[in-house]
């Protein structure tokens, strides 16, 4: 992490912690402003580390940083602006640390290891700053959440640049897969206060290397689709059915309808109760507030979409690898069939802020745990690897939905299945299984025809669109 933002003393209290720039004839106005900005950013990190972002006030910031209120407002519009400035600086420092680990002389596997280690260490070596970058930023509203998405994409770009070699670019989708898995693991480490052990780091490096390995051309270019006509579709995906007379179900269904029509801000106890046809007193009996109902409804919908991921061991003799391919294909089909629900689950779960992030991370952990326990013990991956892959799959779907390409997900199911399987059973075996399961139907959609059938080129365009 950038030395300028490293803690300089004990965290806590509101006593002055950072020294003013010493006066002197050599100090320019620019030097003074830079020093003030630096101290304010560091003060915000210190205060948020103790009481969360809600504890940050202009008075506390200026007192701790030894900066006047006038000087604060000359540089920032308010605490949210200061937060996003500090956050942006932390994430740029993470990107610079990844770039510093780059060496064109290193082979791809070694470079992948160095880059993965650099990304993780940049986020977890300084827990005070890491928590602000990975948690507290989500407390500052929709603009901050949007900023978090942008900065995470910038991290992907830094990782891509560190891994690219002359004449061979790594697939943007593979880098996005790895980055989202690593961010999830970093949040997990910071959330529990545990260090990422050397053994865990080695597992994550091996996971990243396996995810980077290029699958065969048909898988990479999205030419394969799973043919359901010759097999039974897994457990039906979609929102839970509404049970007449069940007030909880009526309210949860109403939440989805209201949120689809009016967004997260439109969900209120009174409006949702009216849409459900139940008294508001009933709403308050079942749910603490609108956020509770909103996240419960989205969690239920997410669990329905991922319903089959814990049931792969229920059919004796059916390989778990086959079941995983089918479940990913069914998930992608379901999202493509109901993009409005998918936008709520994968795109709008973070609208309530940190509580939404916590809900999402818990869901990923639970789904990954359920799936992992369904894998036979000899091939069962470590919990961290299962969670990293599930987080990467979640993010892959979320990113596709966010740019209005939910209909393209079924053709990407083969590549997602390969990346999920490769770290567990090896790239060659994963490629053979995916080709066998998805090889029943090869087709070119109108979009593929427009893009020359090249999913790789499509992914490059998507990455550039998200960056700009």
Short mmCIF file of C-alpha atoms in Angstrom, two decimals, residues 134-135 180-181 183-188 349-350 354-368 387 391 394:
data_model
loop_
_atom_site.label_atom_id
_atom_site.label_comp_id
_atom_site.label_asym_id
_atom_site.label_seq_id
_atom_site.Cartn_x
_atom_site.Cartn_y
_atom_site.Cartn_z
CA UNK A 134 -13.17 -3.14 0.15
CA UNK A 135 -15.94 -2.38 2.67
CA UNK A 180 -13.25 -10.89 -8.85
CA UNK A 181 -12.22 -14.13 -7.13
CA UNK A 183 -11.23 -9.46 -4.36
CA UNK A 184 -13.70 -11.83 -2.73
CA UNK A 185 -10.86 -13.66 -0.94
CA UNK A 186 -9.32 -10.36 0.18
CA UNK A 187 -12.66 -9.27 1.66
CA UNK A 188 -12.96 -12.61 3.41
CA UNK A 349 -28.11 -6.13 -4.63
CA UNK A 350 -25.47 -3.56 -3.74
CA UNK A 354 -22.55 -2.24 2.82
CA UNK A 355 -25.45 -4.37 4.04
CA UNK A 356 -26.05 -5.37 0.41
CA UNK A 357 -22.38 -6.25 -0.06
CA UNK A 358 -22.47 -8.35 3.10
CA UNK A 359 -25.57 -10.14 1.83
CA UNK A 360 -23.95 -10.86 -1.54
CA UNK A 361 -20.72 -12.19 -0.03
CA UNK A 362 -22.68 -14.42 2.37
CA UNK A 363 -24.74 -15.81 -0.50
CA UNK A 364 -21.63 -16.62 -2.51
CA UNK A 365 -20.05 -18.34 0.49
CA UNK A 366 -23.18 -20.43 1.18
CA UNK A 367 -23.69 -21.45 -2.46
CA UNK A 368 -20.00 -22.33 -2.81
CA UNK A 387 -15.60 -19.55 -3.08
CA UNK A 391 -17.53 -15.27 -6.80
CA UNK A 394 -21.33 -14.40 -10.03
#
